Short mmCIF file of C-alpha atoms in Angstrom, two decimals:
data_model
loop_
_atom_site.label_atom_id
_atom_site.label_comp_id
_atom_site.label_asym_id
_atom_site.label_seq_id
_atom_site.Cartn_x
_atom_site.Cartn_y
_atom_site.Cartn_z
CA UNK A 1218 19.35 38.59 -21.86
CA UNK A 1219 21.86 40.17 -19.52
CA UNK A 1220 21.27 43.79 -19.04
CA UNK A 1221 23.78 46.10 -17.40
CA UNK A 1222 22.88 49.34 -15.69
CA UNK A 1223 25.61 51.97 -16.16
CA UNK A 1224 27.11 53.48 -13.03
CA UNK A 1225 27.89 57.12 -12.44
CA UNK A 1226 31.57 57.94 -12.69
CA UNK A 1227 33.67 60.58 -11.04
CA UNK A 1228 34.96 61.79 -14.39
CA UNK A 1229 32.70 63.19 -17.06
CA UNK A 1230 33.07 61.21 -20.26
CA UNK A 1231 32.55 64.43 -22.21
CA UNK A 1232 35.85 65.77 -20.85
CA UNK A 1233 37.87 62.61 -21.52
CA UNK A 1234 40.29 62.43 -24.43
CA UNK A 1235 40.82 59.08 -26.19
CA UNK A 1236 44.06 58.65 -24.23
CA UNK A 1237 42.21 59.24 -20.95
CA UNK A 1238 39.43 56.84 -21.95
CA UNK A 1239 42.04 54.13 -22.58
CA UNK A 1240 43.60 54.91 -19.19
CA UNK A 1241 40.19 54.43 -17.54
CA UNK A 1242 39.69 51.10 -19.34
CA UNK A 1243 43.19 50.04 -18.26
CA UNK A 1244 41.98 50.10 -14.66
CA UNK A 1245 39.73 47.12 -15.37
CA UNK A 1246 41.03 45.36 -18.48
CA UNK A 1247 44.48 43.90 -19.07
CA UNK A 1248 46.03 44.26 -22.53
CA UNK A 1249 43.96 44.51 -25.76
CA UNK A 1250 45.29 47.97 -26.57
CA UNK A 1251 43.93 48.03 -30.13
CA UNK A 1252 40.38 47.30 -29.00
CA UNK A 1253 40.55 49.93 -26.25
CA UNK A 1254 41.86 52.45 -28.74
CA UNK A 1255 38.99 51.73 -31.16
CA UNK A 1256 36.24 52.14 -28.58
CA UNK A 1257 37.91 55.26 -27.16
CA UNK A 1258 37.81 56.89 -30.58
CA UNK A 1259 34.18 55.83 -31.04
CA UNK A 1260 33.22 57.42 -27.72
CA UNK A 1261 35.14 60.62 -28.45
CA UNK A 1262 33.50 60.87 -31.89
CA UNK A 1263 30.12 61.06 -30.16
CA UNK A 1264 31.26 64.19 -28.37
CA UNK A 1265 32.66 65.63 -31.60
CA UNK A 1266 29.37 64.96 -33.37
CA UNK A 1267 27.42 66.87 -30.70
CA UNK A 1268 29.48 69.98 -31.48
CA UNK A 1269 28.61 69.94 -35.19
CA UNK A 1270 25.79 71.95 -36.79
CA UNK A 1271 22.53 69.94 -36.56
CA UNK A 1272 22.24 69.30 -40.31
CA UNK A 1273 25.79 67.94 -40.50
CA UNK A 1274 25.52 66.03 -37.20
CA UNK A 1275 22.53 64.15 -38.62
CA UNK A 1276 24.72 62.82 -41.42
CA UNK A 1277 27.54 61.59 -39.16
CA UNK A 1278 26.75 57.97 -38.32
CA UNK A 1279 28.54 55.89 -35.65
CA UNK A 1280 31.51 53.84 -36.80
CA UNK A 1281 30.37 50.45 -35.56
CA UNK A 1282 33.02 48.04 -34.30
CA UNK A 1283 33.57 44.33 -34.92
CA UNK A 1284 35.71 42.62 -32.28
CA UNK A 1285 37.30 39.34 -33.29
CA UNK A 1286 38.82 37.06 -30.69
CA UNK A 1287 38.37 33.93 -28.56
CA UNK A 1288 36.08 33.81 -25.54
CA UNK A 1289 37.23 35.27 -22.26
CA UNK A 1290 39.74 37.80 -23.61
CA UNK A 1291 37.79 40.95 -22.68
CA UNK A 1292 35.42 41.74 -25.59
CA UNK A 1293 32.28 42.11 -23.47
CA UNK A 1294 34.12 43.79 -20.60
CA UNK A 1295 35.56 46.48 -22.88
CA UNK A 1296 32.10 47.35 -24.24
CA UNK A 1297 30.48 47.24 -20.80
CA UNK A 1298 33.11 49.46 -19.19
CA UNK A 1299 32.85 51.90 -22.09
CA UNK A 1300 29.10 52.22 -21.52
CA UNK A 1301 29.62 52.82 -17.79
CA UNK A 1302 32.25 55.41 -18.54
CA UNK A 1303 29.90 57.20 -20.95
CA UNK A 1304 26.91 56.73 -18.63
CA UNK A 1305 25.06 55.37 -21.65
CA UNK A 1306 22.24 52.82 -21.89
CA UNK A 1307 23.90 49.51 -22.75
CA UNK A 1308 22.72 45.98 -23.37
CA UNK A 1309 24.39 42.78 -24.47
CA UNK A 1310 22.47 40.48 -26.80
CA UNK A 1311 23.43 37.16 -28.33
CA UNK A 1312 22.89 37.02 -32.07
CA UNK A 1313 22.30 33.27 -31.92
CA UNK A 1314 19.17 33.82 -29.79
CA UNK A 1315 17.34 35.65 -32.57
CA UNK A 1316 15.26 34.02 -35.26
CA UNK A 1317 14.28 35.46 -38.59
CA UNK A 1318 10.81 36.90 -39.17
CA UNK A 1319 8.26 34.15 -39.63
CA UNK A 1320 9.84 31.78 -37.13
CA UNK A 1321 8.80 31.43 -33.49
CA UNK A 1322 11.40 33.15 -31.30
CA UNK A 1323 12.78 36.51 -30.27
CA UNK A 1324 12.61 39.19 -32.95
CA UNK A 1325 15.56 41.52 -33.54
CA UNK A 1326 13.63 44.71 -32.71
CA UNK A 1327 13.37 43.51 -29.10
CA UNK A 1328 16.99 44.59 -28.56
CA UNK A 1329 15.96 48.22 -29.14
CA UNK A 1330 12.90 47.87 -26.90
CA UNK A 1331 15.03 46.41 -24.13
CA UNK A 1332 17.55 49.23 -24.52
CA UNK A 1333 14.72 51.76 -24.28
CA UNK A 1334 13.37 50.08 -21.14
CA UNK A 1335 16.82 50.30 -19.61
CA UNK A 1336 17.15 53.96 -20.57
CA UNK A 1337 13.81 54.75 -18.93
CA UNK A 1338 15.00 53.04 -15.74
CA UNK A 1339 18.21 55.08 -15.85
CA UNK A 1340 16.46 58.42 -16.27
CA UNK A 1341 13.81 57.53 -13.68
CA UNK A 1342 16.56 56.65 -11.17
CA UNK A 1343 18.26 59.99 -11.83
CA UNK A 1344 15.00 61.90 -11.34
CA UNK A 1345 14.28 59.92 -8.17
CA UNK A 1346 17.65 60.97 -6.78
CA UNK A 1347 16.80 64.60 -7.57
CA UNK A 1348 13.45 64.51 -5.72
CA UNK A 1349 14.49 62.07 -2.98
CA UNK A 1350 14.76 64.65 -0.19
CA UNK A 1351 11.43 66.29 -0.99
CA UNK A 1352 9.73 62.89 -1.37
CA UNK A 1353 11.19 61.77 1.95
CA UNK A 1354 9.88 64.90 3.66
CA UNK A 1355 6.41 64.39 2.17
CA UNK A 1356 6.38 60.72 3.21
CA UNK A 1357 7.36 61.71 6.76
CA UNK A 1358 4.49 64.21 6.88
CA UNK A 1359 2.02 61.51 5.83
CA UNK A 1360 3.33 59.12 8.48
CA UNK A 1361 3.13 61.86 11.12
CA UNK A 1362 -0.46 62.54 10.07
CA UNK A 1363 -1.24 58.90 10.84
CA UNK A 1364 0.69 58.86 14.12
CA UNK A 1365 -0.74 62.25 15.21
CA UNK A 1366 -4.36 62.56 14.08
CA UNK A 1367 -5.59 66.21 14.35
CA UNK A 1368 -7.53 67.12 17.51
CA UNK A 1369 -10.44 69.63 17.42
CA UNK A 1370 -9.62 73.07 18.91
CA UNK A 1371 -11.84 75.99 19.86
CA UNK A 1372 -10.96 79.46 18.41
CA UNK A 1373 -9.53 80.62 21.80
CA UNK A 1374 -7.26 77.58 21.91
CA UNK A 1375 -6.22 77.97 18.29
CA UNK A 1376 -2.91 79.87 18.61
CA UNK A 1377 -1.68 78.09 21.75
CA UNK A 1378 -2.91 74.73 20.51
CA UNK A 1379 -1.25 75.20 17.14
CA UNK A 1380 2.10 76.01 18.75
CA UNK A 1381 1.79 72.98 21.05
CA UNK A 1382 0.82 70.75 18.10
CA UNK A 1383 3.83 71.95 16.11
CA UNK A 1384 6.20 71.19 19.00
CA UNK A 1385 4.65 67.76 19.44
CA UNK A 1386 4.93 67.09 15.70
CA UNK A 1387 8.63 68.05 15.65
CA UNK A 1388 9.28 65.80 18.63
CA UNK A 1389 7.50 62.94 16.86
CA UNK A 1390 9.55 63.67 13.71
CA UNK A 1391 12.77 63.28 15.69
CA UNK A 1392 11.52 60.03 17.20
CA UNK A 1393 10.55 58.78 13.75
CA UNK A 1394 14.03 59.50 12.37
CA UNK A 1395 15.64 57.87 15.39
CA UNK A 1396 13.63 54.68 14.82
CA UNK A 1397 11.58 54.88 18.03
CA UNK A 1398 8.36 54.13 16.13
CA UNK A 1399 9.73 51.12 14.26
CA UNK A 1400 7.53 48.77 16.30
CA UNK A 1401 4.36 50.79 15.65
CA UNK A 1402 1.83 49.94 12.93
CA UNK A 1403 -0.23 52.25 10.71
CA UNK A 1404 -2.93 51.73 8.09
CA UNK A 1405 -2.26 53.07 4.59
CA UNK A 1406 -3.88 52.75 1.18
CA UNK A 1407 -1.91 50.41 -1.06
CA UNK A 1408 -2.66 50.22 -4.76
CA UNK A 1409 -2.59 46.63 -5.99
CA UNK A 1410 -2.01 45.83 -9.64
CA UNK A 1411 -4.67 43.90 -11.46
CA UNK A 1412 -3.91 41.67 -14.40
CA UNK A 1413 -6.95 40.95 -16.57
CA UNK A 1414 -6.85 37.86 -18.74
CA UNK A 1415 -6.89 38.11 -22.54
CA UNK A 1416 -7.01 35.67 -25.37
CA UNK A 1417 -3.66 35.95 -27.20
CA UNK A 1418 -3.82 35.78 -30.96
CA UNK A 1419 -1.36 33.35 -32.50
CA UNK A 1420 1.60 35.07 -34.08
CA UNK A 1421 1.52 38.13 -31.80
CA UNK A 1422 4.77 38.97 -30.08
CA UNK A 1423 4.94 39.72 -26.36
CA UNK A 1424 6.14 43.24 -27.15
CA UNK A 1425 3.14 43.91 -29.41
CA UNK A 1426 0.69 42.60 -26.80
CA UNK A 1427 2.35 44.68 -24.06
CA UNK A 1428 2.25 47.89 -26.11
CA UNK A 1429 -1.21 47.51 -27.65
CA UNK A 1430 -3.17 46.32 -24.60
CA UNK A 1431 -1.68 48.84 -22.17
CA UNK A 1432 -2.22 51.72 -24.59
CA UNK A 1433 -5.79 50.73 -25.39
CA UNK A 1434 -6.91 49.83 -21.88
CA UNK A 1435 -4.67 51.69 -19.42
CA UNK A 1436 -7.27 51.79 -16.63
CA UNK A 1437 -7.35 48.02 -16.30
CA UNK A 1438 -3.72 47.93 -15.17
CA UNK A 1439 -3.97 50.65 -12.51
CA UNK A 1440 -5.43 48.37 -9.84
CA UNK A 1441 -7.53 49.29 -6.82
CA UNK A 1442 -6.57 50.74 -3.47
CA UNK A 1443 -6.76 48.52 -0.43
CA UNK A 1444 -6.18 49.31 3.25
CA UNK A 1445 -3.15 47.52 4.67
CA UNK A 1446 -1.67 47.53 8.14
CA UNK A 1447 2.09 47.96 7.90
CA UNK A 1448 4.95 48.59 10.27
CA UNK A 1449 6.14 52.20 10.26
CA UNK A 1450 9.46 51.48 8.41
CA UNK A 1451 7.67 49.50 5.68
CA UNK A 1452 4.91 52.12 5.40
CA UNK A 1453 7.52 54.87 5.14
CA UNK A 1454 9.28 53.05 2.28
CA UNK A 1455 5.98 52.56 0.47
CA UNK A 1456 4.94 56.20 0.89
CA UNK A 1457 8.41 57.35 -0.22
CA UNK A 1458 7.93 55.48 -3.51
CA UNK A 1459 4.46 56.98 -3.92
CA UNK A 1460 5.76 60.50 -3.31
CA UNK A 1461 8.64 60.00 -5.75
CA UNK A 1462 6.17 58.90 -8.42
CA UNK A 1463 4.04 61.99 -7.79
CA UNK A 1464 7.05 64.30 -8.15
CA UNK A 1465 8.36 62.69 -11.34
CA UNK A 1466 6.84 63.56 -14.70
CA UNK A 1467 6.94 60.22 -16.53
CA UNK A 1468 6.22 61.88 -19.88
CA UNK A 1469 9.38 63.92 -19.41
CA UNK A 1470 11.27 60.79 -18.33
CA UNK A 1471 10.15 58.94 -21.46
CA UNK A 1472 11.19 61.81 -23.74
CA UNK A 1473 14.62 62.06 -22.11
CA UNK A 1474 15.05 58.28 -22.23
CA UNK A 1475 14.21 58.10 -25.94
CA UNK A 1476 16.66 60.91 -26.64
CA UNK A 1477 19.38 59.10 -24.68
CA UNK A 1478 18.80 55.84 -26.54
CA UNK A 1479 18.93 57.54 -29.93
CA UNK A 1480 22.00 59.68 -29.21
CA UNK A 1481 24.03 57.60 -26.74
CA UNK A 1482 22.73 54.00 -26.77
CA UNK A 1483 25.18 51.11 -27.16
CA UNK A 1484 24.16 47.60 -28.24
CA UNK A 1485 26.71 44.81 -27.91
CA UNK A 1486 25.88 41.93 -30.28
CA UNK A 1487 27.79 38.87 -29.12
CA UNK A 1488 28.29 35.58 -30.98
CA UNK A 1489 27.76 37.25 -34.33
CA UNK A 1490 29.96 34.54 -35.84
CA UNK A 1491 27.20 32.03 -35.02
CA UNK A 1492 24.92 33.61 -37.62
CA UNK A 1493 27.67 34.06 -40.26
CA UNK A 1494 26.70 32.17 -43.39
CA UNK A 1495 25.33 32.61 -46.89
CA UNK A 1496 22.39 30.95 -48.54
CA UNK A 1497 23.15 27.50 -49.84
CA UNK A 1498 19.60 26.76 -50.88
CA UNK A 1499 18.62 24.81 -47.79
CA UNK A 1500 19.66 23.96 -44.24
CA UNK A 1501 20.68 26.18 -41.33
CA UNK A 1502 22.55 28.72 -43.48
CA UNK A 1503 19.22 30.04 -44.75
CA UNK A 1504 18.09 30.82 -41.21
CA UNK A 1505 21.45 32.41 -40.35
CA UNK A 1506 21.29 34.72 -43.34
CA UNK A 1507 17.68 35.52 -42.49
CA UNK A 1508 18.73 36.74 -39.05
CA UNK A 1509 21.50 38.84 -40.59
CA UNK A 1510 19.01 40.46 -42.96
CA UNK A 1511 16.66 41.17 -40.05
CA UNK A 1512 19.46 42.76 -38.02
CA UNK A 1513 20.67 44.82 -40.99
CA UNK A 1514 17.96 47.55 -40.94
CA UNK A 1515 18.42 48.01 -37.18
CA UNK A 1516 22.13 48.65 -37.70
CA UNK A 1517 21.61 50.72 -40.87
CA UNK A 1518 19.03 52.93 -39.20
CA UNK A 1519 15.32 52.36 -38.84
CA UNK A 1520 12.46 53.31 -36.53
CA UNK A 1521 11.28 50.86 -33.88
CA UNK A 1522 7.97 51.11 -32.07
CA UNK A 1523 8.27 50.90 -28.26
CA UNK A 1524 5.69 51.52 -25.55
CA UNK A 1525 7.42 54.85 -24.83
CA UNK A 1526 7.37 56.04 -28.43
CA UNK A 1527 9.23 55.61 -31.69
CA UNK A 1528 13.00 55.10 -31.51
CA UNK A 1529 15.38 55.85 -34.38
CA UNK A 1530 18.42 53.59 -34.44
CA UNK A 1531 20.52 55.72 -36.82
CA UNK A 1532 22.97 56.88 -34.14
CA UNK A 1533 23.03 53.91 -31.78
CA UNK A 1534 26.55 52.49 -31.54
CA UNK A 1535 26.72 48.77 -32.35
CA UNK A 1536 29.67 46.70 -31.17
CA UNK A 1537 29.63 43.14 -32.51
CA UNK A 1538 31.90 40.34 -31.35
CA UNK A 1539 32.67 36.77 -32.22
CA UNK A 1540 35.40 34.16 -31.96
CA UNK A 1541 35.17 33.28 -35.69
CA UNK A 1542 36.83 29.89 -35.13
CA UNK A 1543 34.82 28.16 -37.86
CA UNK A 1544 33.52 31.10 -39.89
CA UNK A 1545 35.18 34.39 -40.76
CA UNK A 1546 33.91 37.99 -40.98
CA UNK A 1547 33.72 37.72 -44.79
CA UNK A 1548 31.03 35.02 -44.31
CA UNK A 1549 28.63 37.72 -43.14
CA UNK A 1550 26.43 39.20 -45.84
CA UNK A 1551 28.22 42.12 -47.56
CA UNK A 1552 25.67 44.71 -46.42
CA UNK A 1553 26.20 43.79 -42.75
CA UNK A 1554 29.98 43.66 -43.14
CA UNK A 1555 29.88 47.21 -44.47
CA UNK A 1556 28.07 48.41 -41.36
CA UNK A 1557 31.02 47.42 -39.14
CA UNK A 1558 33.89 49.38 -40.66
CA UNK A 1559 36.19 49.15 -37.64
CA UNK A 1560 37.71 45.68 -37.15
CA UNK A 1561 39.88 44.86 -34.14
CA UNK A 1562 41.41 41.51 -33.34
CA UNK A 1563 41.88 40.68 -29.67
CA UNK A 1564 44.86 38.61 -28.62
CA UNK A 1565 44.63 35.32 -26.68
CA UNK A 1566 45.68 35.73 -23.05
CA UNK A 1567 49.05 34.44 -21.87
CA UNK A 1568 50.25 33.25 -18.46
CA UNK A 1569 51.68 36.72 -17.77
CA UNK A 1570 48.33 38.25 -18.64
CA UNK A 1571 46.68 35.96 -16.10
CA UNK A 1572 49.06 37.15 -13.39
CA UNK A 1573 48.19 40.75 -14.21
CA UNK A 1574 44.44 39.98 -14.31
CA UNK A 1575 44.65 38.40 -10.87
CA UNK A 1576 46.32 41.44 -9.31
CA UNK A 1577 46.21 44.69 -11.31
CA UNK A 1578 42.61 45.71 -12.18
CA UNK A 1579 40.45 47.54 -9.66
CA UNK A 1580 38.13 44.53 -9.61
CA UNK A 1581 40.96 41.95 -9.62
CA UNK A 1582 39.98 38.45 -8.48
CA UNK A 1583 42.52 38.46 -5.65
CA UNK A 1584 41.08 41.75 -4.39
CA UNK A 1585 37.55 40.33 -4.55
CA UNK A 1586 38.36 37.18 -2.58
CA UNK A 1587 40.36 39.08 0.06
CA UNK A 1588 37.36 41.40 0.53
CA UNK A 1589 34.89 38.49 0.69
CA UNK A 1590 36.88 36.72 3.39
CA UNK A 1591 37.28 40.03 5.19
CA UNK A 1592 33.53 40.05 5.80
CA UNK A 1593 34.09 36.95 7.95
CA UNK A 1594 36.97 38.69 9.79
CA UNK A 1595 39.46 36.40 8.03
CA UNK A 1596 42.66 38.01 6.71
CA UNK A 1597 43.51 36.33 3.40
CA UNK A 1598 46.98 36.77 1.91
CA UNK A 1599 48.43 35.51 -1.38
CA UNK A 1600 52.15 35.11 -1.94
CA UNK A 1601 53.60 35.95 -5.35
CA UNK A 1602 54.49 32.31 -6.06
CA UNK A 1603 50.86 31.32 -5.30
CA UNK A 1604 49.58 33.78 -7.88
CA UNK A 1605 52.10 32.45 -10.42
CA UNK A 1606 50.97 28.86 -9.79
CA UNK A 1607 47.31 29.81 -10.25
CA UNK A 1608 48.21 31.43 -13.58
CA UNK A 1609 50.23 28.33 -14.56
CA UNK A 1610 47.36 25.96 -13.85
CA UNK A 1611 44.80 28.16 -15.64
CA UNK A 1612 47.05 28.28 -18.72
CA UNK A 1613 47.61 24.51 -18.70
CA UNK A 1614 43.90 23.70 -18.45
CA UNK A 1615 43.09 26.17 -21.24
CA UNK A 1616 45.67 24.50 -23.48
CA UNK A 1617 44.48 20.95 -22.78
CA UNK A 1618 40.75 21.58 -22.88
CA UNK A 1619 38.63 24.41 -24.23
CA UNK A 1620 40.36 27.80 -24.11
CA UNK A 1621 37.93 30.04 -22.24
CA UNK A 1622 40.45 32.76 -21.50
CA UNK A 1623 40.28 34.65 -18.21
CA UNK A 1624 37.05 32.88 -17.25
CA UNK A 1625 39.24 29.88 -16.39
CA UNK A 1626 40.67 31.89 -13.50
CA UNK A 1627 37.24 31.99 -11.86
CA UNK A 1628 36.89 28.20 -11.84
CA UNK A 1629 40.49 27.70 -10.66
CA UNK A 1630 40.13 30.24 -7.84
CA UNK A 1631 36.82 28.76 -6.68
CA UNK A 1632 38.37 25.30 -6.42
CA UNK A 1633 41.49 26.68 -4.75
CA UNK A 1634 39.53 28.48 -2.03
CA UNK A 1635 36.81 25.86 -1.61
CA UNK A 1636 37.97 24.74 1.88
CA UNK A 1637 38.65 28.26 3.16
CA UNK A 1638 35.32 29.60 1.89
CA UNK A 1639 33.51 26.76 3.66
CA UNK A 1640 35.40 27.06 6.94
CA UNK A 1641 35.64 30.88 7.03
CA UNK A 1642 33.00 31.39 9.77
CA UNK A 1643 35.11 29.15 12.06
CA UNK A 1644 38.33 31.06 11.25
CA UNK A 1645 37.13 34.41 12.57
CA UNK A 1646 40.03 36.65 13.60
CA UNK A 1647 42.68 34.49 11.91
CA UNK A 1648 45.08 35.17 9.03
CA UNK A 1649 45.36 32.63 6.19
CA UNK A 1650 48.26 32.70 3.75
CA UNK A 1651 47.95 31.06 0.33
CA UNK A 1652 51.39 30.07 -0.96
CA UNK A 1653 52.61 28.02 -3.90
CA UNK A 1654 52.65 24.79 -1.87
CA UNK A 1655 48.98 25.27 -0.91
CA UNK A 1656 48.02 25.88 -4.56
CA UNK A 1657 49.85 22.70 -5.61
CA UNK A 1658 48.17 20.68 -2.87
CA UNK A 1659 44.69 21.87 -3.88
CA UNK A 1660 45.05 21.82 -7.68
CA UNK A 1661 48.02 19.77 -8.94
CA UNK A 1662 46.29 16.37 -8.93
CA UNK A 1663 43.21 17.75 -10.67
CA UNK A 1664 45.26 19.47 -13.37
CA UNK A 1665 47.33 16.30 -14.00
CA UNK A 1666 44.17 14.27 -14.55
CA UNK A 1667 42.72 15.62 -17.81
CA UNK A 1668 39.34 13.97 -17.25
CA UNK A 1669 39.04 15.55 -13.81
CA UNK A 1670 40.15 18.97 -15.00
CA UNK A 1671 37.56 18.92 -17.79
CA UNK A 1672 34.75 18.53 -15.25
CA UNK A 1673 36.12 20.47 -12.28
CA UNK A 1674 38.17 23.29 -13.81
#
């Protein structure tokens, strides 16, 4: 299951209006204004809810969103960028990967446990950043203790010796920071994890085993210390991690993480159309409806047991998405339909959209490839007619084969730059211009041959 860690942003999401949120999304996503507008309102409503009296805020539930549209048009990217903008825990799950209770497979509550795990990692990383300088200083002191073992001093030598020892220690500290001890080795205690073996009872889920065994027998997983001889840089990294762990209160981290999941968590449920179906008495529809009924309490609001504590899902924002080529939203069970009151339909991408996607966003493909070749000291340039031809070929292949939206641009660009990417180390210091003629030479024959384009593009 892909999991995305949100990044810090220069702007505080709390200060952003819906219009400003859309403007931020515009930096990465082309078109799809209705979807951007819907998620911007959802994010702003979270801020509005926080300003309400507690008793009223408890009653205000998130307005979950159902995105309808073909693959590769930006559904996942919109949700992912929203989570990064809000600095919220976010995961993407595929509805088709879940199985109903009673079947062997992944249970629906695991999405909440995974979100909680991610939230703990987020909060821990923030706390580590807060204590990094102090932890680094403590780790340096421990390394200096190993490099400069204390020497016995008589009382008369105490004052002079102490001053000399302090000067020596400061000189060693400077040398340590300058990397002069990088070839030296020291012995430190390293705690190694131990993994006792257990007989697993049939029917137990991995999550249940993980929670129950670690809670009941925590000492077995702590491991034993062992002396290891490490280079100074490696030892310093290890001691830095140890010092960070000492300075961070994991109980406080867990509490903050649970709060963040409950109040700001976002779960993106993809391929929800794959489980759309009603009971017909037998066959796969029964299983599909079973999964819907298992997901329903999570979306409605329930309490899920995680190894960090109980998590209420009442105020987690759910964004579901599906192409709905075969099924339609009304094929979902009525209760689940009602839990996604906001419906937005995303438009298929046109040739002009492809041109914009290649050039406009901050993470545009052209920008990425120019930067990648720049690492080899190769200056890569694209003419406007080259970009137009790439968009033409991507559109043609999408029409003739499966329409995978903007993802087609990735396959087309990889094939286009295959030779240059391979030969880049030998082109150091040179400038390479990609024009329309080059694009035609590399791609035209493949696009003309439908069998070839199916396999290559």
